[in-house]
CSV table of C-alpha atoms and ligand atoms in Angstrom, one decimal:
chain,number,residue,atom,x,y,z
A,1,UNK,CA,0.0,0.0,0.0
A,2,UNK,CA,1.3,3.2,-0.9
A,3,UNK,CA,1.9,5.6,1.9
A,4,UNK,CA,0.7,9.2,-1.0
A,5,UNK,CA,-2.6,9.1,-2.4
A,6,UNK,CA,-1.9,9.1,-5.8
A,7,UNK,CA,-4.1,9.5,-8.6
A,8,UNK,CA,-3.1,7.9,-11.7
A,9,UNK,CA,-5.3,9.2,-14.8
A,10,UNK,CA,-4.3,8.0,-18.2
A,11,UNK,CA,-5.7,7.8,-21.7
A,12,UNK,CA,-4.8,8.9,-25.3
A,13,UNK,CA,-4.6,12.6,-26.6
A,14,UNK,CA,-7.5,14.8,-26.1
A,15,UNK,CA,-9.6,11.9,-24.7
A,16,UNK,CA,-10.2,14.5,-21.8
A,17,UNK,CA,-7.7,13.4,-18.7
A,18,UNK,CA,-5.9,16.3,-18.3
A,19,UNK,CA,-9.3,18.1,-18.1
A,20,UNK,CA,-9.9,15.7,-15.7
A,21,UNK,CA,-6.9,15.4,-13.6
A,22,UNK,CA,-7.0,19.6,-13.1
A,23,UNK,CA,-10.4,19.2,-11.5
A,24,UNK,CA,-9.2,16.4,-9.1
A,25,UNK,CA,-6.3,18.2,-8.2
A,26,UNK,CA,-8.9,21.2,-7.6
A,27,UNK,CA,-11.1,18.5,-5.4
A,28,UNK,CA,-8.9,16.2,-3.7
A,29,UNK,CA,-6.1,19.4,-3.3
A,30,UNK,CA,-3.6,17.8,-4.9
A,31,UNK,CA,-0.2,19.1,-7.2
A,32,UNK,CA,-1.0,18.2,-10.8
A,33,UNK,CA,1.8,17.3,-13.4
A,34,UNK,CA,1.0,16.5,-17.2
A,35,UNK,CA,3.4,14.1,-17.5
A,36,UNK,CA,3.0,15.2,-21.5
A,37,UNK,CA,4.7,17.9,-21.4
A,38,UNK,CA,7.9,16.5,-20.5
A,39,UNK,CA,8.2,14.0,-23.4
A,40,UNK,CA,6.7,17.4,-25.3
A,41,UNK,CA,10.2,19.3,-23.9
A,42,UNK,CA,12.3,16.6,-24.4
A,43,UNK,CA,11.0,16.4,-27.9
A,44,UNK,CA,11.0,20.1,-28.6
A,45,UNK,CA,14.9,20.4,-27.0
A,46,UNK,CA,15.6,18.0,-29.2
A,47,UNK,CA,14.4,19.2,-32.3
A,48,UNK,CA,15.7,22.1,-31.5
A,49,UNK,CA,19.2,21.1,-30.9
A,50,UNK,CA,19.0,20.1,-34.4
A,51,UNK,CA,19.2,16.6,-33.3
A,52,UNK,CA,17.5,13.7,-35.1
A,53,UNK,CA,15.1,12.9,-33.3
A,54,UNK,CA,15.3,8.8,-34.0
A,55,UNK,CA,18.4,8.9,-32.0
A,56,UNK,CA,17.9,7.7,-28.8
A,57,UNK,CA,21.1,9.2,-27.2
A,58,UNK,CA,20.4,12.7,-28.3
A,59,UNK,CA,16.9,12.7,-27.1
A,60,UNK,CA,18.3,11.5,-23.9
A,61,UNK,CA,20.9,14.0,-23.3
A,62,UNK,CA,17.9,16.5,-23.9
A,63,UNK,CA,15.8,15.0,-21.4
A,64,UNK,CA,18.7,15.2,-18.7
A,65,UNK,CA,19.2,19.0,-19.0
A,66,UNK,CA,15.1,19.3,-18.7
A,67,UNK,CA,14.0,21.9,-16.0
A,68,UNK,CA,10.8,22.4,-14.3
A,69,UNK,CA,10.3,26.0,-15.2
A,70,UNK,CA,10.7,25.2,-19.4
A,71,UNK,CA,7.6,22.7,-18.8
A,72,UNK,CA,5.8,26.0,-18.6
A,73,UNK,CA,6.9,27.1,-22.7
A,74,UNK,CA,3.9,27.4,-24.9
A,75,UNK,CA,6.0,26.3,-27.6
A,76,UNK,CA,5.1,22.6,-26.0
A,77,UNK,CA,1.1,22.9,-26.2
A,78,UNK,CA,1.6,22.9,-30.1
A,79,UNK,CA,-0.1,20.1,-32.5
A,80,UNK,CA,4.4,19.8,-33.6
A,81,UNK,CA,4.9,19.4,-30.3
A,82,UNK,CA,2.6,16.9,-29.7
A,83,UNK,CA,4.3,14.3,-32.5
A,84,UNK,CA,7.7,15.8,-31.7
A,85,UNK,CA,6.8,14.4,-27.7
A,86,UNK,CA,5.2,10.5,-29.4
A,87,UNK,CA,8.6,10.5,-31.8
A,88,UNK,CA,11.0,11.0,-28.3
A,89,UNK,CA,8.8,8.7,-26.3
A,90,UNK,CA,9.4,5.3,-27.9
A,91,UNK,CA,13.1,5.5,-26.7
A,92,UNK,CA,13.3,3.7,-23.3
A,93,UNK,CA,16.0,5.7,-22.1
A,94,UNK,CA,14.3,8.8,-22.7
A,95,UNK,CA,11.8,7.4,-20.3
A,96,UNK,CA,14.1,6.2,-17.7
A,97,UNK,CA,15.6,9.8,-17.7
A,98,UNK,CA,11.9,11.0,-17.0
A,99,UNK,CA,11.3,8.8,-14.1
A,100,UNK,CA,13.1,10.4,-11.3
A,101,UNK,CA,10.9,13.8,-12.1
A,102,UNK,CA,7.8,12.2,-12.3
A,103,UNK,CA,8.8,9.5,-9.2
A,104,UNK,CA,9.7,12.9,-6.9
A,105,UNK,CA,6.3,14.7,-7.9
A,106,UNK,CA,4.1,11.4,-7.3
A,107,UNK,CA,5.9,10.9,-3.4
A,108,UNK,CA,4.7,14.2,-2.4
A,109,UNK,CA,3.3,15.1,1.3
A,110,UNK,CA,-0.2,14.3,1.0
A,111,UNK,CA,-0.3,12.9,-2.6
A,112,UNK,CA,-0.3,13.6,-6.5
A,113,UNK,CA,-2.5,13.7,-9.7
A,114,UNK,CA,-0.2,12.4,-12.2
A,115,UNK,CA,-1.7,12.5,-15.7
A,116,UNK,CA,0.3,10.2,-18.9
A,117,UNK,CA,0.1,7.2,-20.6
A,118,UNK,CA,2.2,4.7,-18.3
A,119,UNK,CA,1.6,6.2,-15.1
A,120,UNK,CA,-1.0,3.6,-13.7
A,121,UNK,CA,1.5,0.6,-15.1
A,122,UNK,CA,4.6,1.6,-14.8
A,123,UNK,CA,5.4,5.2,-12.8
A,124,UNK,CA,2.9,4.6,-10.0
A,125,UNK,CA,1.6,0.5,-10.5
A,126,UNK,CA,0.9,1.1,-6.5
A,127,UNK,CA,-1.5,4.1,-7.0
A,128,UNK,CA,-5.0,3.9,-5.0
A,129,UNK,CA,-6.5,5.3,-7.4
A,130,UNK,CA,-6.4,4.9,-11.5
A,131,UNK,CA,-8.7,6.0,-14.3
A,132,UNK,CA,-8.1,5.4,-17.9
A,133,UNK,CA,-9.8,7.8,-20.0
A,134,UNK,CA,-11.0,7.5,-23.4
A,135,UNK,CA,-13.2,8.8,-26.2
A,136,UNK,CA,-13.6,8.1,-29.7
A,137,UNK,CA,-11.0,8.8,-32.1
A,138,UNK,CA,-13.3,11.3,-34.1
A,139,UNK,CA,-14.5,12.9,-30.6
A,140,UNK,CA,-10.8,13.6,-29.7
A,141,UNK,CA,-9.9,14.8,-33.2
A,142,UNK,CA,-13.0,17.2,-32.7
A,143,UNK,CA,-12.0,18.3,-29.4
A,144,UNK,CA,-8.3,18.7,-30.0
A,145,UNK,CA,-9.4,20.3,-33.5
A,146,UNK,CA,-11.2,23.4,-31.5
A,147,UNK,CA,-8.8,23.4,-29.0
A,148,UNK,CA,-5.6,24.2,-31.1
A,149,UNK,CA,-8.3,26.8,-33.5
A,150,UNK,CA,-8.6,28.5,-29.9
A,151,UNK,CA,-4.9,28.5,-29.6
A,152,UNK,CA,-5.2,30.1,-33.0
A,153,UNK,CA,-3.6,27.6,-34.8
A,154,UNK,CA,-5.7,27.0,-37.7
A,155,UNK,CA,-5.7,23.1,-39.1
A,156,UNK,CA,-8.3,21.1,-41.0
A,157,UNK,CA,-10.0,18.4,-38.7
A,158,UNK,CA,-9.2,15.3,-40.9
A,159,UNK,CA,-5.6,16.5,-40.2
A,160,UNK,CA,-6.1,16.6,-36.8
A,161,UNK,CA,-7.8,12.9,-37.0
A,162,UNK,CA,-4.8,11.4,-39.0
A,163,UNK,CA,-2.4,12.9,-36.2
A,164,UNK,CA,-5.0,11.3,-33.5
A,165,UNK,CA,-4.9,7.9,-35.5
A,166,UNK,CA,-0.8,7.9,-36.1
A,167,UNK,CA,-0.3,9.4,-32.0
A,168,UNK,CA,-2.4,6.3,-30.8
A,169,UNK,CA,-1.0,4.0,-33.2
A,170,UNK,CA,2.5,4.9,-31.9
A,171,UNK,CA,1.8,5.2,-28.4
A,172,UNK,CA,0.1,1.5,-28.2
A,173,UNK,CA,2.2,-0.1,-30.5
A,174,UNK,CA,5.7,0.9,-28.6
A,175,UNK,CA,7.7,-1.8,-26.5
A,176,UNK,CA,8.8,0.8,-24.1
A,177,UNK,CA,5.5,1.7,-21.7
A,178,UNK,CA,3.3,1.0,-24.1
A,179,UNK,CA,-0.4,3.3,-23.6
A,180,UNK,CA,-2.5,0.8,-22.2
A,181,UNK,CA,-5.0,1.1,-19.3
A,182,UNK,CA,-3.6,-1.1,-15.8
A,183,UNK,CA,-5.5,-3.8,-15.0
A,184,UNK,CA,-6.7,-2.1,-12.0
A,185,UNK,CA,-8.0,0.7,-13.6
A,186,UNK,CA,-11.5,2.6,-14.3
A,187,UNK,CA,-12.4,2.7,-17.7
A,188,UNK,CA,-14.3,6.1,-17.9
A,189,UNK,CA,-15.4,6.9,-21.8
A,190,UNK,CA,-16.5,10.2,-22.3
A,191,UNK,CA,-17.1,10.0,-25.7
A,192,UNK,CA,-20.7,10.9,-24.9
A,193,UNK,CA,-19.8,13.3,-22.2
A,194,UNK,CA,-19.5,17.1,-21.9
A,195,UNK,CA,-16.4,17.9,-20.0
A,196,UNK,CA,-18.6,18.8,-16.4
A,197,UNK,CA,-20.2,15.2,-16.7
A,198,UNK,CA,-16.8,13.2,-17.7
A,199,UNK,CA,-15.0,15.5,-14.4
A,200,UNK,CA,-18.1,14.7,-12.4
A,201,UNK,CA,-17.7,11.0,-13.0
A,202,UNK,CA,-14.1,11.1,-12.6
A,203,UNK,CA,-14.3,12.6,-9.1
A,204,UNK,CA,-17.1,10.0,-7.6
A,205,UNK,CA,-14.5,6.9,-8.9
A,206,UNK,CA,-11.4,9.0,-7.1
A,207,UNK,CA,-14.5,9.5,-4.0
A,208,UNK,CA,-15.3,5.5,-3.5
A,209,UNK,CA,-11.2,4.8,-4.2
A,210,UNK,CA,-10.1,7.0,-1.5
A,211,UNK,CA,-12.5,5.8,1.2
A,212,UNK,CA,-11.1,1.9,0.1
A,213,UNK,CA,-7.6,3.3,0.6
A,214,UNK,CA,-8.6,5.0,3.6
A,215,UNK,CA,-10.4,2.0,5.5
A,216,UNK,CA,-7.1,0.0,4.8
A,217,UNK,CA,-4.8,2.4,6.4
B,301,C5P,O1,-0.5,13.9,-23.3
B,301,C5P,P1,0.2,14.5,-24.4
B,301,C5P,O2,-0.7,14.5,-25.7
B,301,C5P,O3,0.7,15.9,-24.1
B,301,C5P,O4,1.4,13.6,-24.7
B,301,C5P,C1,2.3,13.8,-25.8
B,301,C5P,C2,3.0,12.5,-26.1
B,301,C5P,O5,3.9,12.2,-25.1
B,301,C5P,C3,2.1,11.3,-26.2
B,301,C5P,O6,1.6,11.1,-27.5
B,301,C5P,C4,3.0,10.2,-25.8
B,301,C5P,O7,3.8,9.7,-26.9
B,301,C5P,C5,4.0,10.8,-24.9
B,301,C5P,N1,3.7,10.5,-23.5
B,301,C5P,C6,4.1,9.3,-23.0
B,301,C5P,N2,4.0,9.0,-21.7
B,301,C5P,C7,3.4,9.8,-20.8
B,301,C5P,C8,2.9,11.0,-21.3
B,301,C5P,C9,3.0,11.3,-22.7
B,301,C5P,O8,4.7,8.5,-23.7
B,301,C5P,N3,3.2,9.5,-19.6
Protein backbone atom coordinates (compact mmCIF):
# COMPACT_ATOMS: atom_id res chain seq x y z
CA UNK A 1 0.00 0.00 0.00
CA UNK A 2 1.34 3.20 -0.86
CA UNK A 3 1.88 5.64 1.86
CA UNK A 4 0.69 9.21 -1.01
CA UNK A 5 -2.61 9.13 -2.42
CA UNK A 6 -1.87 9.13 -5.79
CA UNK A 7 -4.06 9.53 -8.60
CA UNK A 8 -3.05 7.90 -11.72
CA UNK A 9 -5.35 9.24 -14.80
CA UNK A 10 -4.35 8.01 -18.25
CA UNK A 11 -5.72 7.80 -21.72
CA UNK A 12 -4.76 8.88 -25.30
CA UNK A 13 -4.63 12.61 -26.55
CA UNK A 14 -7.55 14.78 -26.08
CA UNK A 15 -9.59 11.90 -24.67
CA UNK A 16 -10.20 14.46 -21.82
CA UNK A 17 -7.66 13.44 -18.73
CA UNK A 18 -5.94 16.29 -18.26
CA UNK A 19 -9.30 18.06 -18.10
CA UNK A 20 -9.94 15.73 -15.72
CA UNK A 21 -6.89 15.38 -13.57
CA UNK A 22 -7.00 19.57 -13.14
CA UNK A 23 -10.38 19.17 -11.51
CA UNK A 24 -9.21 16.35 -9.12
CA UNK A 25 -6.32 18.25 -8.23
CA UNK A 26 -8.85 21.20 -7.62
CA UNK A 27 -11.14 18.48 -5.41
CA UNK A 28 -8.95 16.17 -3.66
CA UNK A 29 -6.13 19.44 -3.25
CA UNK A 30 -3.57 17.76 -4.89
CA UNK A 31 -0.18 19.09 -7.20
CA UNK A 32 -1.00 18.25 -10.80
CA UNK A 33 1.75 17.26 -13.36
CA UNK A 34 0.99 16.55 -17.20
CA UNK A 35 3.36 14.15 -17.53
CA UNK A 36 3.03 15.25 -21.47
CA UNK A 37 4.68 17.85 -21.41
CA UNK A 38 7.94 16.48 -20.48
CA UNK A 39 8.17 14.02 -23.37
CA UNK A 40 6.72 17.42 -25.26
CA UNK A 41 10.15 19.26 -23.94
CA UNK A 42 12.34 16.59 -24.37
CA UNK A 43 11.01 16.39 -27.92
CA UNK A 44 10.96 20.15 -28.56
CA UNK A 45 14.86 20.43 -26.99
CA UNK A 46 15.60 18.02 -29.16
CA UNK A 47 14.37 19.18 -32.33
CA UNK A 48 15.68 22.13 -31.51
CA UNK A 49 19.20 21.05 -30.89
CA UNK A 50 19.04 20.10 -34.38
CA UNK A 51 19.16 16.58 -33.26
CA UNK A 52 17.52 13.75 -35.14
CA UNK A 53 15.08 12.86 -33.25
CA UNK A 54 15.29 8.80 -34.00
CA UNK A 55 18.39 8.87 -32.04
CA UNK A 56 17.93 7.74 -28.78
CA UNK A 57 21.12 9.19 -27.21
CA UNK A 58 20.40 12.66 -28.31
CA UNK A 59 16.92 12.71 -27.12
CA UNK A 60 18.25 11.52 -23.87
CA UNK A 61 20.91 14.02 -23.34
CA UNK A 62 17.93 16.50 -23.91
CA UNK A 63 15.77 14.95 -21.43
CA UNK A 64 18.71 15.16 -18.75
CA UNK A 65 19.17 18.97 -19.05
CA UNK A 66 15.06 19.27 -18.68
CA UNK A 67 13.97 21.88 -15.97
CA UNK A 68 10.77 22.35 -14.28
CA UNK A 69 10.28 25.96 -15.25
CA UNK A 70 10.69 25.19 -19.36
CA UNK A 71 7.55 22.71 -18.75
CA UNK A 72 5.84 25.99 -18.59
CA UNK A 73 6.92 27.14 -22.71
CA UNK A 74 3.87 27.38 -24.86
CA UNK A 75 6.05 26.31 -27.63
CA UNK A 76 5.10 22.64 -26.03
CA UNK A 77 1.07 22.90 -26.17
CA UNK A 78 1.58 22.88 -30.07
CA UNK A 79 -0.14 20.11 -32.52
CA UNK A 80 4.38 19.80 -33.59
CA UNK A 81 4.89 19.43 -30.25
CA UNK A 82 2.59 16.90 -29.67
CA UNK A 83 4.34 14.34 -32.49
CA UNK A 84 7.67 15.84 -31.74
CA UNK A 85 6.84 14.37 -27.70
CA UNK A 86 5.21 10.55 -29.42
CA UNK A 87 8.62 10.51 -31.77
CA UNK A 88 11.04 10.97 -28.30
CA UNK A 89 8.81 8.70 -26.32
CA UNK A 90 9.35 5.33 -27.89
CA UNK A 91 13.06 5.53 -26.71
CA UNK A 92 13.31 3.65 -23.27
CA UNK A 93 15.98 5.67 -22.11
CA UNK A 94 14.30 8.83 -22.66
CA UNK A 95 11.81 7.42 -20.33
CA UNK A 96 14.10 6.19 -17.73
CA UNK A 97 15.64 9.84 -17.72
CA UNK A 98 11.94 11.00 -16.99
CA UNK A 99 11.29 8.81 -14.07
CA UNK A 100 13.10 10.35 -11.33
CA UNK A 101 10.93 13.76 -12.12
CA UNK A 102 7.81 12.15 -12.32
CA UNK A 103 8.80 9.45 -9.17
CA UNK A 104 9.72 12.85 -6.90
CA UNK A 105 6.27 14.75 -7.93
CA UNK A 106 4.13 11.42 -7.26
CA UNK A 107 5.92 10.93 -3.45
CA UNK A 108 4.73 14.24 -2.41
CA UNK A 109 3.35 15.07 1.32
CA UNK A 110 -0.19 14.32 1.03
CA UNK A 111 -0.34 12.90 -2.59
CA UNK A 112 -0.34 13.65 -6.50
CA UNK A 113 -2.54 13.75 -9.70
CA UNK A 114 -0.16 12.43 -12.23
CA UNK A 115 -1.68 12.45 -15.73
CA UNK A 116 0.29 10.19 -18.88
CA UNK A 117 0.11 7.18 -20.62
CA UNK A 118 2.23 4.74 -18.30
CA UNK A 119 1.56 6.16 -15.09
CA UNK A 120 -1.04 3.58 -13.70
CA UNK A 121 1.48 0.63 -15.14
CA UNK A 122 4.58 1.57 -14.80
CA UNK A 123 5.39 5.22 -12.79
CA UNK A 124 2.85 4.58 -9.99
CA UNK A 125 1.56 0.54 -10.49
CA UNK A 126 0.85 1.10 -6.53
CA UNK A 127 -1.50 4.09 -7.02
CA UNK A 128 -4.98 3.87 -5.02
CA UNK A 129 -6.48 5.31 -7.37
CA UNK A 130 -6.44 4.91 -11.52
CA UNK A 131 -8.70 5.96 -14.30
CA UNK A 132 -8.08 5.45 -17.88
CA UNK A 133 -9.83 7.85 -20.02
CA UNK A 134 -11.00 7.51 -23.44
CA UNK A 135 -13.22 8.82 -26.23
CA UNK A 136 -13.57 8.15 -29.73
CA UNK A 137 -10.97 8.82 -32.14
CA UNK A 138 -13.32 11.29 -34.10
CA UNK A 139 -14.46 12.93 -30.56
CA UNK A 140 -10.80 13.61 -29.74
CA UNK A 141 -9.87 14.81 -33.23
CA UNK A 142 -12.98 17.20 -32.69
CA UNK A 143 -11.96 18.30 -29.42
CA UNK A 144 -8.32 18.73 -29.95
CA UNK A 145 -9.41 20.26 -33.47
CA UNK A 146 -11.17 23.36 -31.49
CA UNK A 147 -8.84 23.37 -29.02
CA UNK A 148 -5.62 24.17 -31.14
CA UNK A 149 -8.33 26.82 -33.53
CA UNK A 150 -8.59 28.46 -29.90
CA UNK A 151 -4.89 28.48 -29.63
CA UNK A 152 -5.18 30.09 -33.03
CA UNK A 153 -3.62 27.57 -34.83
CA UNK A 154 -5.71 26.96 -37.65
CA UNK A 155 -5.74 23.06 -39.14
CA UNK A 156 -8.29 21.14 -41.02
CA UNK A 157 -9.97 18.40 -38.75
CA UNK A 158 -9.18 15.34 -40.92
CA UNK A 159 -5.57 16.50 -40.21
CA UNK A 160 -6.10 16.58 -36.77
CA UNK A 161 -7.78 12.92 -36.97
CA UNK A 162 -4.76 11.42 -39.04
CA UNK A 163 -2.42 12.94 -36.17
CA UNK A 164 -5.03 11.26 -33.46
CA UNK A 165 -4.91 7.87 -35.50
CA UNK A 166 -0.76 7.92 -36.14
CA UNK A 167 -0.33 9.36 -32.04
CA UNK A 168 -2.38 6.31 -30.83
CA UNK A 169 -1.00 3.95 -33.24
CA UNK A 170 2.49 4.94 -31.89
CA UNK A 171 1.76 5.17 -28.42
CA UNK A 172 0.06 1.52 -28.23
CA UNK A 173 2.23 -0.09 -30.45
CA UNK A 174 5.66 0.89 -28.63
CA UNK A 175 7.75 -1.84 -26.51
CA UNK A 176 8.85 0.81 -24.12
CA UNK A 177 5.49 1.70 -21.71
CA UNK A 178 3.25 1.03 -24.14
CA UNK A 179 -0.43 3.26 -23.59
CA UNK A 180 -2.51 0.82 -22.16
CA UNK A 181 -5.02 1.06 -19.32
CA UNK A 182 -3.57 -1.11 -15.84
CA UNK A 183 -5.50 -3.85 -15.01
CA UNK A 184 -6.67 -2.13 -11.98
CA UNK A 185 -7.99 0.71 -13.61
CA UNK A 186 -11.49 2.59 -14.27
CA UNK A 187 -12.37 2.68 -17.68
CA UNK A 188 -14.26 6.06 -17.94
CA UNK A 189 -15.35 6.95 -21.84
CA UNK A 190 -16.49 10.15 -22.27
CA UNK A 191 -17.09 10.04 -25.68
CA UNK A 192 -20.66 10.91 -24.92
CA UNK A 193 -19.80 13.30 -22.21
CA UNK A 194 -19.55 17.07 -21.94
CA UNK A 195 -16.41 17.86 -19.96
CA UNK A 196 -18.63 18.79 -16.39
CA UNK A 197 -20.23 15.17 -16.74
CA UNK A 198 -16.81 13.23 -17.72
CA UNK A 199 -14.96 15.51 -14.39
CA UNK A 200 -18.10 14.68 -12.44
CA UNK A 201 -17.68 11.01 -13.05
CA UNK A 202 -14.08 11.12 -12.60
CA UNK A 203 -14.29 12.58 -9.08
CA UNK A 204 -17.11 10.03 -7.64
CA UNK A 205 -14.49 6.92 -8.90
CA UNK A 206 -11.36 8.97 -7.10
CA UNK A 207 -14.51 9.52 -3.97
CA UNK A 208 -15.26 5.46 -3.47
CA UNK A 209 -11.21 4.81 -4.17
CA UNK A 210 -10.09 6.98 -1.54
CA UNK A 211 -12.49 5.83 1.18
CA UNK A 212 -11.06 1.93 0.14
CA UNK A 213 -7.63 3.34 0.61
CA UNK A 214 -8.57 5.02 3.63
CA UNK A 215 -10.44 1.99 5.53
CA UNK A 216 -7.12 0.00 4.83
CA UNK A 217 -4.85 2.35 6.42
O1 LIG B 1 -0.54 13.87 -23.29
P1 LIG B 1 0.15 14.53 -24.45
O2 LIG B 1 -0.65 14.50 -25.71
O3 LIG B 1 0.66 15.89 -24.13
O4 LIG B 1 1.44 13.62 -24.69
C1 LIG B 1 2.29 13.83 -25.79
C2 LIG B 1 2.99 12.52 -26.11
O5 LIG B 1 3.90 12.22 -25.07
C3 LIG B 1 2.11 11.30 -26.23
O6 LIG B 1 1.58 11.11 -27.53
C4 LIG B 1 3.04 10.16 -25.83
O7 LIG B 1 3.81 9.73 -26.93
C5 LIG B 1 3.99 10.82 -24.86
N1 LIG B 1 3.68 10.49 -23.47
C6 LIG B 1 4.14 9.28 -22.99
N2 LIG B 1 3.97 8.97 -21.68
C7 LIG B 1 3.36 9.81 -20.84
C8 LIG B 1 2.86 11.04 -21.33
C9 LIG B 1 3.03 11.34 -22.66
O8 LIG B 1 4.70 8.48 -23.74
N3 LIG B 1 3.24 9.47 -19.56
Amino acid sequence: MTEFFVIAVDGPAASGKGTIATGLGRAFDLPVLDTGLLYRAVGVLTHRAGEDLDDEAAARAAALTLTADQLEDPALRTRAAGELASRVAIHGRVREALLEFQNTFAQQEGGAVLDGRDIGTVICPDAPAKLYVTATPEVRAHRRWKQLGGQGEEVAYEDVLADIRRRDARDGGRDAAPMKPAPDAVLLDTSEMTIEQAADAARRIVEAARARWESSR
